[in-house]
Amino acid sequence: MRSSARFVVRCALILYTLFFIDGSKGQRQCTETDYYYEYTECDSTGSRWRVAIPQNPGSCTGLPQPVRGTECTFSCRAGEFLEMSAQECTQCAAGSYSLGSGIRFDQWDTMPAGFRSVATSLGNDPKRDAQPTCNSSSWVPQGNYLESNRDECTVSLIYAVHLKKQGYVSFEYQYPDKSLLFEFFIQNDQCQEMDQSSNTKWLQLTNHGEWGTHTVNLKSGTNILYWRTGGVVMRSSVVKPVLLKNIQIEGVAYTSECFPCKPGSFSRIPGSSTCESCPRDTYSGHGASSCTPCNTTTEYAEEGSSECKNRPPCSKKDYFQIHTPCDHEGKTQVIYKWIEPKICLDGISGAEALPESGEQEECPPCNPGFYNNDTATCSPCPAGTYSDGLKPCSRCPAGTEPILGYEYKWWNVLPSNMKTSCFNVGNTKCDRMNGWEAARDHIHSGAGSSDNDYLILNIHVPGFKLPTSESSQSVTEFGRITFEFETSCMSDCEFYFMMDINRESTTVVQSWEKTQKRQTYTHTMSKNAAVSYTWAFQRTNQPSDVRRYVNDVARIFSITVTNAVDGVSSSCRACALSTQPSSSACVPCPPGHYIDTLTSKCLECPRNSYLEPHATPGSDACKACGPASRSDKDHRLCYSDCHFTHTEGNVTLSFDFSPLGSAGSLMNGPKFTSKGTKYFHMFNISLCGGQDRMAVCTDNTTDVSASSSQSEKAEGSSAVKTFICQSTIIPASRQGFHAALSSQSINLADTFLGATVDDNLEGIKARPDLFPQKSKKVPDINFFFRSFEGTSSCESGRSTVVTLRCNPDMSTKGVLSVPSRCPEGTCDGCTFHFFWESSGACPTCTVRDYHLIEGVCKGGQQDMLYVWTEPKLCIGGVTLPDKKTVPCQGMEFWVHLGAGTGIFTAVLLVCLTCYFWKKNKRLEYKYSRLVMSANKECEMPAADSCAVMEGENEGDMEDEVVYTKPSLFGKLKAIASKGNGERYENVQLNSSHSKALVWS
């Protein structure tokens, strides 16, 4: 529909032009230079018309009439173009080229027509105006290539093309620095992104100095191509930009003209589809069919030059020194050579002459594992033998086996398995001698052809072979590489150590900037695979034609690779012997077993210990796990089983951290870069479990949610699987990338040291002062981790402390946080601190944590209720006993019982009183009788005679003895008169016929 409308409009314009011309009488007739041909838009039938378009409407008359054109899908072959007058394919002339149905952009002195660079900010916070800070960020033409930005801004290179048939786009690129993100995607004319896989959208890293090629298929119609770069978090002050060149698009309808060869290239014959670069010491201009030689006596030109340059006088920067190979006498000497290709003049005034060669000296000894059999070279020891490099090769004794690997510490020549090269951003390779050079006790970076060259040193290891006694199922380290190096620089030099596993993609393991003191770096291999280790040294990343920093140098003193499958042996180690008496062959030990030095048998490591990789034979190879940790069944590593016990006094607290889950995540931020890019740090933490429950961080530059399944499986070479890891997350943005980005994943902890309530374990200190004050009833539990992988800022590796605190008011998952004083999670960059507050960190409940409440007895029934002791500081464990109802006696019963008991007691007291009163009376009577008996013999006066008078009837007279008990006052008076000896009692005798007589 749209094509038909365009066709009608175009036809109307043509008719109007013809009418205007016909109405202009007396004008000159148009010639071929007054117009050009163009095809109309294709209609629904696939047809189009060729029309003549005037250069200046109205300036002439007699334009050719429209004629039917070729089919819309018609195109010429490569090396030809469509000549519009005859509508036939014609060969390109010499000095030009054509792709037939394609276009190519290979000259970048200026931005070609149709390309535009648009800079935006990755930040998606509408309140932050970061756009002005990115105005200076763009893709910059650099002659042979385009160079991207080096900051956090996202910069898009955009080109729109309309294809008449299906085609493709292909381009070459350099992408050496993962600090930048680089994606390529395609949109249609509705600004809708085409379906692309992550492999075609996100580009792979390339080796430093090497160019990669990327090709994506295109659909017919409008295709808007986007090359987009953007920084995440610049960890290095020196960021390597993305370079882009040789963009080729296939699928256009036709090519109406040929493209002239760019300066420095030529096409010798007609019908060429490409242009060749001019050889060294020749040059060419625009559209050349041949190259012009320079006057090599005074001029020179590099390959692909557009002009010749004058040769400067030679200086000290134009030569270098090397050691010659050992001769048949075992001698070597220092010689000096010109840097090739030689561009300076040494026979003119002011030129530096090449120094004389040095004196001959003894060759260095052979490296371990090699021997010198009275020849000029060192040869590797045969299989099954070993040598320290000084002595002939010897066979290992019985019960031992050779240790394979490389140990290079003498550098008379480069070893046969090492290669050196030199690349610059123009993909010009340097001479082999200009990469790295051997210098007896070290190897150093060469001169190179320019200051921004990448000087490459590579060693390839086809695989690793463990010692026979070690089981591949029980080790976490298959091999390691260790090298000692230093750098000395006056510029912003950078030294890289990289590796490529199975030739998939090269990743930067570690890098160092500027001058570095002599130091050692070690990297371990956790899987058995072919790997290429690469060292790259660049003096500066700024292109320059003048050599300023040729004296900046990197030196490597030694390189050691263990367990290399094609390595040599420098020593032997004990192995486990077969159980058969007649056999002396080495046999592999089961996982988690060590070699007993006395019996040469395999013995299992003790419980809760791990087998140290590549340890010497003996029981010392088994290392005990830390507090509150246990080992897996293969004794590969130690881990926490989520259970912890702490005893203080007579109280034991048991913890079960299983409710916290196998892993916790913390999204820390947001933070903003200087360019306004919003980013987060995501930490994944695995407290409990072994190898199968590790935390995973991915660095695949895709949507985080979309890659969750892959993250769980730790797929991809960029996945980090460990106890604690960190990723940098950039959220989705309307101005920047369309999906959340995850990159720069790093390992923070791959070894669990133990869990304890103490603040110090194996030199790692917890920081209670960084967190709120803790409760005195339940102690904080500190989980200590460590990563032994060193970095430039943490030579001994990183360490991590996760502090668990009981908080019954929180959920089981709780809250994971970092110290407010250290929002990055670390205060010094090497020790990380995390604070996990949760009810899941509380101890397990026991019978000490609840008590009994007895209810009121009603109707002979009483409730027995158990409740938790407040505040409740436990979780799980025992449960509260159920509520019980038991029989009971009510208050009425006890009142009745009390009243009855009182009455009974009162009656008993009355009876006892009466009894004792009566008994007392009897005692009184007996006493009075005793008194009377005691006084019968005393003489009494007549009047007072107690005898019975005559005439008195003794039987009729009834005598009565009355005993009077002293009163209280009388008792007191008697007590007071004890001192005078007065003591008396009154006894009254009563008679019915006489008065009582009283004795005193």
Short mmCIF file of N, CA and C in Angstrom, two decimals, residues 103 159-163 218 221-225 249 252:
data_model
loop_
_atom_site.label_atom_id
_atom_site.label_comp_id
_atom_site.label_asym_id
_atom_site.label_seq_id
_atom_site.Cartn_x
_atom_site.Cartn_y
_atom_site.Cartn_z
N ILE A 103 27.25 -3.04 -0.12
CA ILE A 103 28.02 -1.82 0.09
C ILE A 103 29.01 -2.07 1.22
N TYR A 159 22.83 3.17 11.57
CA TYR A 159 22.81 3.24 10.10
C TYR A 159 21.56 2.51 9.62
N ALA A 160 20.81 3.17 8.73
CA ALA A 160 19.58 2.61 8.18
C ALA A 160 19.81 2.22 6.73
N VAL A 161 19.34 1.04 6.35
CA VAL A 161 19.49 0.54 4.99
C VAL A 161 18.21 -0.18 4.58
N HIS A 162 17.84 -0.04 3.30
CA HIS A 162 16.65 -0.70 2.77
C HIS A 162 17.10 -1.80 1.83
N LEU A 163 16.75 -3.04 2.16
CA LEU A 163 17.13 -4.20 1.36
C LEU A 163 15.96 -4.66 0.49
N LEU A 218 20.05 -10.38 7.59
CA LEU A 218 19.09 -9.29 7.53
C LEU A 218 17.89 -9.70 6.69
N GLY A 221 13.55 -5.31 3.34
CA GLY A 221 12.86 -4.16 3.90
C GLY A 221 13.84 -3.25 4.62
N THR A 222 13.29 -2.40 5.46
CA THR A 222 14.12 -1.43 6.18
C THR A 222 14.75 -2.09 7.40
N ASN A 223 16.05 -1.92 7.52
CA ASN A 223 16.81 -2.43 8.66
C ASN A 223 17.60 -1.26 9.25
N ILE A 224 17.38 -1.01 10.53
CA ILE A 224 18.14 0.04 11.23
C ILE A 224 19.16 -0.67 12.12
N LEU A 225 20.43 -0.47 11.83
CA LEU A 225 21.51 -1.17 12.51
C LEU A 225 22.03 -0.32 13.67
N ILE A 249 27.48 -4.62 3.93
CA ILE A 249 26.04 -4.95 3.93
C ILE A 249 25.68 -5.52 2.57
N VAL A 252 21.24 -5.11 -0.95
CA VAL A 252 20.65 -3.92 -1.57
C VAL A 252 20.22 -4.27 -2.99
#
